[in-house]
CSV table of C-alpha atoms in Angstrom, one decimal:
chain,number,residue,atom,x,y,z
A,253,MET,CA,146.9,-6.4,71.4
A,254,LYS,CA,147.6,-2.9,72.6
A,255,ARG,CA,147.3,0.0,70.3
A,256,PRO,CA,150.5,1.4,68.9
A,257,GLU,CA,150.7,5.0,67.6
A,258,ILE,CA,150.8,6.0,64.0
A,259,LEU,CA,153.9,8.3,63.6
A,260,SER,CA,153.9,10.4,60.5
A,261,PRO,CA,156.6,12.7,58.9
A,262,ALA,CA,156.2,16.4,58.9
A,263,GLY,CA,158.7,18.1,56.5
A,264,ASN,CA,157.0,21.5,56.9
A,265,LEU,CA,154.0,23.0,58.5
A,266,GLU,CA,151.5,22.1,55.7
A,267,LYS,CA,152.6,18.4,55.9
A,268,LEU,CA,152.2,18.4,59.6
A,269,LYS,CA,148.6,19.6,59.3
A,270,PHE,CA,147.9,16.9,56.6
A,271,ALA,CA,149.4,14.2,58.9
A,272,VAL,CA,147.3,15.4,61.9
A,273,ASP,CA,144.1,15.8,59.9
A,274,PHE,CA,144.5,12.3,58.3
A,275,GLY,CA,144.9,10.4,61.5
A,276,ALA,CA,148.5,10.6,62.9
A,277,ASP,CA,148.8,10.0,66.6
A,278,ALA,CA,152.2,11.7,66.6
A,279,VAL,CA,154.5,13.5,64.1
A,280,TYR,CA,158.2,14.0,63.8
A,281,LEU,CA,159.9,17.1,62.4
A,282,GLY,CA,163.2,18.9,62.3
A,283,GLY,CA,164.6,22.4,62.7
A,284,LYS,CA,166.9,24.0,60.2
A,285,LEU,CA,170.0,22.3,61.6
A,286,PHE,CA,171.1,19.0,63.1
A,287,ASN,CA,168.5,16.7,61.6
A,288,LEU,CA,169.0,14.1,58.9
A,289,ARG,CA,166.7,15.6,56.3
A,290,ALA,CA,168.3,18.9,55.3
A,291,LYS,CA,166.4,18.9,52.0
A,292,ALA,CA,163.0,18.8,53.8
A,293,GLY,CA,161.4,22.3,54.2
A,294,ASN,CA,162.0,21.9,58.0
A,295,PHE,CA,160.8,24.4,60.6
A,296,THR,CA,161.8,27.8,61.9
A,297,LEU,CA,161.3,28.2,65.6
A,298,GLU,CA,158.1,30.2,64.9
A,299,GLU,CA,156.8,27.5,62.6
A,300,MET,CA,157.7,24.8,65.1
A,301,ALA,CA,155.7,26.6,67.8
A,302,GLN,CA,152.7,26.8,65.4
A,303,GLY,CA,153.0,23.1,64.5
A,304,ILE,CA,153.2,22.0,68.1
A,305,GLU,CA,150.2,24.1,69.0
A,306,TYR,CA,148.2,22.7,66.1
A,307,ALA,CA,149.1,19.1,67.0
A,308,HIS,CA,148.6,19.4,70.7
A,309,LYS,CA,145.2,21.0,70.4
A,310,ARG,CA,144.2,17.8,68.5
A,311,GLY,CA,145.8,15.4,70.9
A,312,VAL,CA,148.7,14.6,68.6
A,313,LYS,CA,152.3,14.4,70.0
A,314,VAL,CA,155.3,16.1,68.4
A,315,TYR,CA,158.9,14.7,68.3
A,316,ILE,CA,161.8,16.9,67.3
A,317,THR,CA,164.6,15.3,65.3
A,318,LEU,CA,168.1,16.2,66.6
A,319,ASN,CA,169.7,13.1,65.1
A,320,ALA,CA,172.7,14.3,63.2
A,321,PHE,CA,176.2,13.1,64.4
A,322,ALA,CA,177.8,16.1,66.1
A,323,ARG,CA,181.3,17.4,66.0
A,324,ASN,CA,183.0,19.4,68.8
A,325,ASP,CA,182.2,22.8,67.4
A,326,ASP,CA,178.5,21.9,67.0
A,327,PHE,CA,177.6,21.9,70.7
A,328,LYS,CA,177.1,25.6,71.3
A,329,SER,CA,174.5,25.6,68.6
A,330,ILE,CA,172.9,22.4,69.8
A,331,GLU,CA,172.7,23.7,73.4
A,332,LYS,CA,171.0,26.9,72.1
A,333,PHE,CA,168.6,24.9,70.0
A,334,VAL,CA,167.6,22.6,72.9
A,335,ASP,CA,167.1,25.7,75.2
A,336,GLU,CA,164.9,27.4,72.6
A,337,VAL,CA,162.8,24.3,71.6
A,338,LYS,CA,162.2,23.0,75.1
A,339,GLU,CA,160.1,26.1,75.8
A,340,LEU,CA,157.7,25.0,73.1
A,341,LYS,CA,157.1,21.8,75.0
A,342,PRO,CA,157.5,19.1,72.4
A,343,ASN,CA,156.9,15.5,73.6
A,344,ALA,CA,160.4,14.2,72.8
A,345,PHE,CA,163.8,14.8,71.1
A,346,ILE,CA,165.0,12.1,68.7
A,347,VAL,CA,168.8,11.8,69.0
A,348,SER,CA,171.5,9.4,67.7
A,349,ASP,CA,174.7,10.8,69.1
A,350,LEU,CA,175.6,10.0,72.8
A,351,GLY,CA,176.9,13.5,73.3
A,352,VAL,CA,173.7,15.0,72.0
A,353,LEU,CA,171.8,12.6,74.3
A,354,SER,CA,173.7,13.9,77.4
A,355,THR,CA,173.1,17.5,76.3
A,356,VAL,CA,169.4,17.0,76.0
A,357,LYS,CA,169.2,15.2,79.4
A,358,GLU,CA,171.2,18.1,81.1
A,359,ARG,CA,169.3,21.0,79.5
A,360,ALA,CA,165.8,19.6,79.1
A,361,PRO,CA,165.4,16.7,81.6
A,362,GLU,CA,161.6,17.1,81.5
A,363,ILE,CA,161.4,16.1,77.9
A,364,ASP,CA,161.6,12.4,76.7
A,365,VAL,CA,164.5,11.2,74.6
A,366,HIS,CA,164.1,8.8,71.7
A,367,ILE,CA,167.1,7.0,70.2
A,368,SER,CA,167.2,7.4,66.4
A,369,THR,CA,167.4,4.5,64.0
A,370,GLN,CA,170.8,6.0,63.1
A,371,ALA,CA,172.2,4.5,66.3
A,372,ASN,CA,171.6,1.1,64.7
A,373,THR,CA,170.2,-0.6,67.8
A,374,THR,CA,169.9,-4.3,67.0
A,375,ASN,CA,169.9,-6.1,70.4
A,376,TYR,CA,168.3,-6.0,73.8
A,377,ARG,CA,171.5,-5.3,75.7
A,378,ALA,CA,172.0,-2.0,73.8
A,379,VAL,CA,168.4,-1.1,74.5
A,380,LYS,CA,169.1,-1.7,78.2
A,381,VAL,CA,172.1,0.7,78.0
A,382,TYR,CA,170.1,3.4,76.4
A,383,ARG,CA,167.3,2.9,79.1
A,384,ASP,CA,169.9,3.3,81.8
A,385,LEU,CA,171.1,6.6,80.1
A,386,GLY,CA,167.6,8.0,80.3
A,387,ALA,CA,166.0,7.2,76.9
A,388,SER,CA,162.3,6.3,76.9
A,389,ARG,CA,162.1,4.9,73.4
A,390,ILE,CA,164.3,3.2,70.8
A,391,VAL,CA,163.8,3.6,67.0
A,392,LEU,CA,165.1,0.1,66.1
A,393,ALA,CA,167.4,-0.5,63.2
A,394,ARG,CA,165.6,-1.4,60.0
A,395,GLU,CA,167.7,-4.5,59.6
A,396,LEU,CA,165.8,-6.4,62.3
A,397,SER,CA,163.3,-9.2,61.7
A,398,ILE,CA,159.9,-9.4,63.5
A,399,PRO,CA,161.1,-12.3,65.8
A,400,GLU,CA,164.2,-10.2,66.8
A,401,ILE,CA,161.9,-7.2,67.6
A,402,ARG,CA,159.7,-9.5,69.7
A,403,ARG,CA,162.7,-10.8,71.6
A,404,ILE,CA,163.8,-7.2,72.4
A,405,LYS,CA,160.3,-6.3,73.7
A,406,GLU,CA,160.3,-9.4,75.9
A,407,GLU,CA,163.7,-8.6,77.4
A,408,VAL,CA,163.0,-4.9,78.0
A,409,PRO,CA,159.2,-4.6,78.2
A,410,GLU,CA,159.4,-1.1,79.9
A,411,MET,CA,161.2,0.4,76.8
A,412,GLU,CA,159.0,1.8,74.0
A,413,LEU,CA,159.9,0.4,70.6
A,414,GLU,CA,159.5,2.3,67.4
A,415,VAL,CA,159.7,0.5,64.0
A,416,PHE,CA,159.7,1.9,60.4
A,417,VAL,CA,156.7,0.4,58.5
A,418,HIS,CA,156.7,2.5,55.3
A,419,GLY,CA,158.9,4.5,53.0
A,420,ALA,CA,162.3,4.8,51.4
A,421,MET,CA,165.1,2.5,52.6
A,422,CYS,CA,168.8,3.1,52.6
A,423,MET,CA,171.3,0.6,51.1
A,424,ALA,CA,173.8,1.5,53.9
A,425,TYR,CA,173.5,-0.1,57.4
A,426,SER,CA,171.0,1.9,59.3
A,427,GLY,CA,171.6,4.9,57.0
A,428,ARG,CA,175.3,5.3,57.9
A,429,CYS,CA,176.8,6.0,54.5
A,430,LEU,CA,179.8,7.9,53.1
A,431,LEU,CA,179.0,7.6,49.4
A,432,SER,CA,177.5,11.0,49.3
A,433,ASN,CA,180.4,12.6,51.1
A,434,TYR,CA,182.9,11.2,48.6
A,435,LEU,CA,181.0,11.6,45.4
A,436,SER,CA,179.3,14.9,45.9
A,437,TYR,CA,180.8,16.4,49.0
A,438,ARG,CA,177.5,16.4,50.8
A,439,GLU,CA,177.6,14.8,54.2
A,440,SER,CA,174.8,12.3,54.6
A,441,ASN,CA,175.3,11.9,58.3
A,442,LYS,CA,174.4,15.6,58.7
A,443,GLY,CA,171.3,15.4,56.6
A,444,ALA,CA,172.6,16.5,53.2
A,445,CYS,CA,172.6,13.1,51.4
A,446,SER,CA,172.7,13.4,47.6
A,447,GLN,CA,171.3,9.8,47.3
A,448,SER,CA,174.4,8.6,45.3
A,449,CYS,CA,173.1,5.1,45.8
A,450,ARG,CA,170.2,5.9,43.3
A,451,TRP,CA,172.6,6.8,40.5
A,452,LYS,CA,173.2,4.6,37.5
A,453,TYR,CA,176.8,3.3,37.5
A,454,TYR,CA,179.3,2.3,34.8
A,455,LEU,CA,182.9,1.0,35.2
A,456,VAL,CA,185.9,2.8,33.7
A,457,GLU,CA,189.2,1.0,33.4
A,458,GLU,CA,192.2,3.1,34.4
A,459,THR,CA,194.0,3.0,31.0
A,460,ARG,CA,190.8,3.2,28.9
A,461,LEU,CA,189.3,6.5,29.9
A,462,GLY,CA,186.1,7.3,28.2
A,463,GLU,CA,185.2,3.6,27.7
A,464,PHE,CA,182.2,3.0,29.9
A,465,ILE,CA,181.5,-0.6,30.8
A,466,PRO,CA,178.0,-1.2,32.2
A,467,ILE,CA,177.6,-3.0,35.5
A,468,GLU,CA,174.9,-5.6,34.9
A,469,GLU,CA,173.0,-7.9,37.2
A,470,ASP,CA,170.8,-8.6,34.2
A,471,GLU,CA,169.9,-6.6,31.1
A,472,ASN,CA,168.5,-3.9,33.3
A,473,GLY,CA,170.8,-4.1,36.3
A,474,THR,CA,172.9,-1.0,36.6
A,475,TYR,CA,171.2,0.6,39.6
A,476,ILE,CA,173.1,-1.8,41.9
A,477,PHE,CA,172.6,0.2,45.1
A,478,ASN,CA,169.0,1.3,44.6
A,479,SER,CA,166.8,0.0,47.4
A,480,LYS,CA,163.1,-0.7,47.1
A,481,ASP,CA,160.6,1.0,49.4
A,482,LEU,CA,159.4,-0.5,52.6
A,483,CYS,CA,155.8,-1.5,53.0
A,484,ALA,CA,154.9,-3.4,56.1
A,485,LEU,CA,151.2,-3.3,55.8
A,486,PRO,CA,150.9,-7.1,55.0
A,487,VAL,CA,152.6,-7.9,58.3
A,488,LEU,CA,151.0,-5.2,60.4
A,489,ASP,CA,149.3,-7.8,62.6
A,490,GLU,CA,152.6,-9.5,63.3
A,491,LEU,CA,154.3,-6.2,64.3
A,492,VAL,CA,151.4,-5.3,66.6
A,493,SER,CA,151.5,-8.7,68.3
A,494,ALA,CA,155.3,-8.4,68.7
A,495,GLY,CA,154.6,-5.4,71.0
A,496,VAL,CA,155.7,-2.5,68.8
A,497,ASP,CA,154.7,0.8,70.4
A,498,SER,CA,155.1,3.1,67.4
A,499,LEU,CA,154.6,2.5,63.7
A,500,LYS,CA,156.8,5.0,61.8
A,501,ILE,CA,156.2,6.3,58.3
A,502,GLU,CA,159.3,7.7,56.4
A,503,GLY,CA,158.9,10.7,54.2
A,504,ARG,CA,159.7,14.2,55.4
A,505,VAL,CA,160.8,15.1,51.9
A,506,LYS,CA,157.7,13.5,50.3
A,507,SER,CA,154.6,15.4,49.3
A,508,ALA,CA,151.7,16.4,51.5
A,509,TYR,CA,149.5,14.0,49.4
A,510,TYR,CA,151.9,11.1,50.2
A,511,VAL,CA,151.8,11.9,54.0
A,512,ALA,CA,148.0,12.1,54.0
A,513,VAL,CA,147.3,8.9,52.1
A,514,VAL,CA,149.8,6.7,53.8
A,515,THR,CA,148.9,8.0,57.3
A,516,SER,CA,145.2,7.4,56.6
A,517,VAL,CA,145.7,3.9,55.2
A,518,TYR,CA,147.8,2.7,58.2
A,519,LYS,CA,145.4,4.3,60.6
A,520,ARG,CA,142.4,2.6,59.0
A,521,ALA,CA,144.3,-0.7,58.8
A,522,LEU,CA,145.2,-0.5,62.5
A,523,ASN,CA,141.6,0.3,63.5
A,524,LEU,CA,140.4,-2.7,61.5
A,525,LEU,CA,143.0,-5.0,63.0
A,526,LEU,CA,142.2,-4.1,66.6
A,527,SER,CA,138.5,-4.3,66.1
A,528,ASP,CA,138.0,-7.2,63.7
A,529,LYS,CA,141.1,-9.2,62.5
A,530,GLU,CA,139.1,-11.1,59.8
A,531,LEU,CA,137.8,-7.8,58.4
A,532,PHE,CA,141.4,-6.5,58.4
A,533,LYS,CA,142.5,-9.4,56.3
A,534,LYS,CA,139.6,-9.0,53.9
A,535,GLU,CA,140.3,-5.2,53.4
A,536,LEU,CA,144.1,-5.6,53.2
A,537,PRO,CA,144.3,-5.8,49.4
A,538,THR,CA,142.2,-2.7,49.0
A,539,LEU,CA,144.2,-0.8,51.5
A,540,TYR,CA,147.5,-2.0,49.9
A,541,SER,CA,146.2,-0.8,46.5
A,542,GLU,CA,145.8,2.7,48.0
A,543,LEU,CA,149.5,2.7,48.9
A,544,GLU,CA,150.3,2.1,45.2
A,545,LYS,CA,148.6,5.3,44.4
A,546,VAL,CA,151.3,7.5,46.0
A,547,SER,CA,154.8,8.1,44.6
A,548,HIS,CA,156.9,5.0,45.4
A,549,ARG,CA,159.4,2.5,44.3
A,550,PRO,CA,158.5,-1.2,44.2
A,551,TYR,CA,157.6,-2.3,47.6
A,552,THR,CA,159.4,-4.8,49.9
A,553,LEU,CA,159.0,-6.2,53.4
A,554,GLY,CA,162.7,-5.3,53.9
A,555,PHE,CA,164.2,-7.4,56.7
A,556,LEU,CA,161.0,-7.9,58.6
A,557,LYS,CA,160.6,-11.5,57.3
A,558,GLY,CA,164.4,-12.1,57.4
A,559,GLY,CA,165.5,-10.2,54.3
A,560,ASP,CA,165.5,-13.2,51.9
A,561,GLU,CA,163.9,-11.3,49.1
A,562,ILE,CA,165.8,-9.1,46.7
A,563,LEU,CA,165.8,-5.6,48.3
A,564,GLN,CA,167.4,-3.7,45.4
A,565,HIS,CA,165.5,-2.4,42.4
A,566,TYR,CA,167.9,-2.7,39.4
A,567,GLU,CA,165.9,-1.3,36.6
A,568,THR,CA,165.5,2.4,37.4
A,569,SER,CA,165.8,4.8,40.4
A,570,SER,CA,162.6,6.6,39.2
A,571,TYR,CA,159.4,6.6,41.3
A,572,ILE,CA,156.2,5.0,40.2
A,573,ARG,CA,153.7,7.9,39.9
A,574,ASP,CA,150.4,6.7,38.5
A,575,TYR,CA,148.2,9.3,40.2
A,576,LYS,CA,148.2,13.1,40.3
A,577,PHE,CA,147.1,15.1,43.3
A,578,LEU,CA,144.6,17.7,42.1
A,579,GLY,CA,143.3,19.5,45.1
A,580,ILE,CA,142.1,19.5,48.7
A,581,HIS,CA,138.5,20.1,49.9
A,582,ARG,CA,138.1,23.1,52.2
A,583,GLY,CA,134.5,23.8,53.2
A,584,ASN,CA,132.5,23.6,49.9
A,585,LEU,CA,135.5,24.7,47.8
A,586,TRP,CA,138.5,23.0,46.4
A,587,ASP,CA,142.1,24.4,46.7
A,588,VAL,CA,143.5,23.4,43.3
A,589,ARG,CA,147.1,22.0,43.3
A,590,ASN,CA,147.3,20.7,39.7
A,591,ARG,CA,145.3,21.4,36.6
A,592,LEU,CA,141.9,19.7,36.4
A,593,GLU,CA,139.3,19.9,33.6
A,594,VAL,CA,135.6,19.3,32.9
A,595,GLY,CA,135.2,15.7,31.9
A,596,ASP,CA,138.0,14.4,34.1
A,597,GLU,CA,137.3,11.1,35.8
A,598,VAL,CA,138.6,11.5,39.4
A,599,GLU,CA,138.8,9.9,42.8
A,600,VAL,CA,138.1,11.6,46.1
A,601,PHE,CA,140.2,10.1,48.9
A,602,THR,CA,138.7,10.9,52.4
A,603,PRO,CA,140.6,11.2,55.7
A,604,SER,CA,139.1,7.8,56.7
A,605,ALA,CA,140.6,6.2,53.6
A,606,ASN,CA,137.3,5.8,51.7
A,607,VAL,CA,137.4,6.4,48.0
A,608,LEU,CA,134.7,8.0,45.8
A,609,LYS,CA,134.9,7.7,42.0
A,610,LEU,CA,133.4,10.6,40.3
A,611,LYS,CA,133.4,12.6,37.0
A,612,ILE,CA,133.7,16.4,36.8
A,613,LEU,CA,130.7,17.9,35.0
A,614,GLY,CA,131.3,21.6,35.8
A,615,ILE,CA,134.0,23.9,37.3
A,616,TYR,CA,133.5,27.4,38.7
A,617,VAL,CA,136.7,29.3,39.5
A,618,GLU,CA,137.0,32.3,41.8
A,619,LYS,CA,137.6,35.6,40.0
A,620,LYS,CA,137.3,39.0,41.8
A,621,GLY,CA,135.3,37.4,44.6
A,622,LYS,CA,132.9,35.6,42.3
A,623,PHE,CA,132.8,32.1,40.9
A,624,VAL,CA,132.5,31.9,37.1
A,625,PRO,CA,132.1,28.9,34.8
A,626,SER,CA,135.3,27.6,33.4
A,627,GLY,CA,136.5,24.5,31.4
A,628,ALA,CA,139.4,24.0,33.8
A,629,ALA,CA,141.0,25.1,37.0
A,630,ASN,CA,144.7,25.8,37.5
A,631,PRO,CA,147.1,25.4,40.5
A,632,ASN,CA,146.5,28.0,43.3
A,633,GLN,CA,143.0,28.7,42.2
A,634,ARG,CA,139.9,28.0,44.4
A,635,ALA,CA,137.0,26.3,42.6
A,636,LEU,CA,133.5,25.0,43.0
A,637,ILE,CA,133.3,21.6,41.3
A,638,GLU,CA,130.1,19.9,40.1
A,639,PHE,CA,130.3,16.1,40.0
A,640,ASP,CA,128.1,13.5,38.1
A,641,ARG,CA,126.4,12.6,41.4
A,642,GLU,CA,125.7,14.2,44.7
A,643,VAL,CA,127.9,12.9,47.5
A,644,GLU,CA,128.9,14.2,50.9
A,645,ILE,CA,132.6,15.0,50.8
A,646,PRO,CA,134.3,15.4,54.1
A,647,GLU,CA,136.6,18.3,55.0
A,648,ASN,CA,140.2,17.8,53.9
A,649,SER,CA,139.4,15.1,51.3
A,650,LEU,CA,141.9,14.9,48.5
A,651,LEU,CA,141.1,14.9,44.8
A,652,ARG,CA,143.3,12.9,42.4
A,653,ARG,CA,143.3,11.5,38.9
A,654,ARG,CA,144.9,8.4,37.5
A,655,GLU,CA,147.6,9.3,34.9
A,656,VAL,CA,148.4,5.9,33.5
A,657,LYS,CA,146.9,2.4,33.7
A,658,THR,CA,147.8,0.8,37.0
A,659,PRO,CA,149.3,-2.6,36.6
A,660,SER,CA,147.4,-5.5,38.1
A,661,LEU,CA,148.3,-5.9,41.8
A,662,SER,CA,150.1,-8.9,43.1
A,663,SER,CA,148.2,-10.7,45.9
A,664,VAL,CA,149.0,-9.6,49.4
């Protein structure tokens, strides 16, 4: 089996660095306009230059999202954006609109073009058309099964195939949705989705205003459009054997902690799979449990196994957040992100996805250039932390604390 890349989200410069440091082979990011994550921090041109330089120095590729659906009046701005960004030498533009595709090919022919999942490519003939138009990669529609993905690769082996393996899913076909436009006047196809599908709905009969009738699938079932989150880790071996070239993680609006943990887990799983398949299977439950320690909705395989399971989560649109991110290790210090205290039982998550379980015995916070004893450390402080045993903690390791009892894991 050939090695696919791990492709991670970079909602801002800090998240890009987390993705790179925790094992991403490539990252994708957007500018301030014309990408489908308007609520992500996104990048100014200067930040984009810094991010591309940081990634390229470490052998990591950078793809620029330009995947909003354009209108006539958008193209002057799009042309200017392409002209400016191409000078930074990204590895590819990700587009969904045919007009944007032609613009990129005309103004930046030296840069690869990837076709976004928004183009909802579901068959090999469409892949061949995009190949003939000059695209080098297709981000396949999330509605495809693994056998369908394999068939596309067999029919068009020269085309790179990118598949989402983790993160939030949209109830609309390939993300093409108008709910947000109608209910909150925010255009989802230009990146401003208000996630109206996550709302809790009631019915109101025309002549009985004020009488709200719950919509029930069962006693909890009013979140009728609310999709579960995708987690393809249990079928990673099948995706790799199908010939997938890029394993894509969703989450440009997620936290830096999410980006780091998910990237690291998939990278370690891929390394195990390609070196020792039996060891991969043995370690799979442990790696899966790490993915339950980031903010997520209940997981699903989506359509990868045919879509026979229930893909909607009816009970609530809230995330499961059992762990709190406390800080990141820099040299021998910790950059504190959330309050931590002496006596806390914590975990250190390393860039290689190893976990150390420790207890905090002492905290020394920085004040006026000195480190003084303290019972706690607060966000934005730097601290020295004494644990209950001496361990070597790698650079960029993450500190976290379990906030609630984690439910027992279902078998993988």
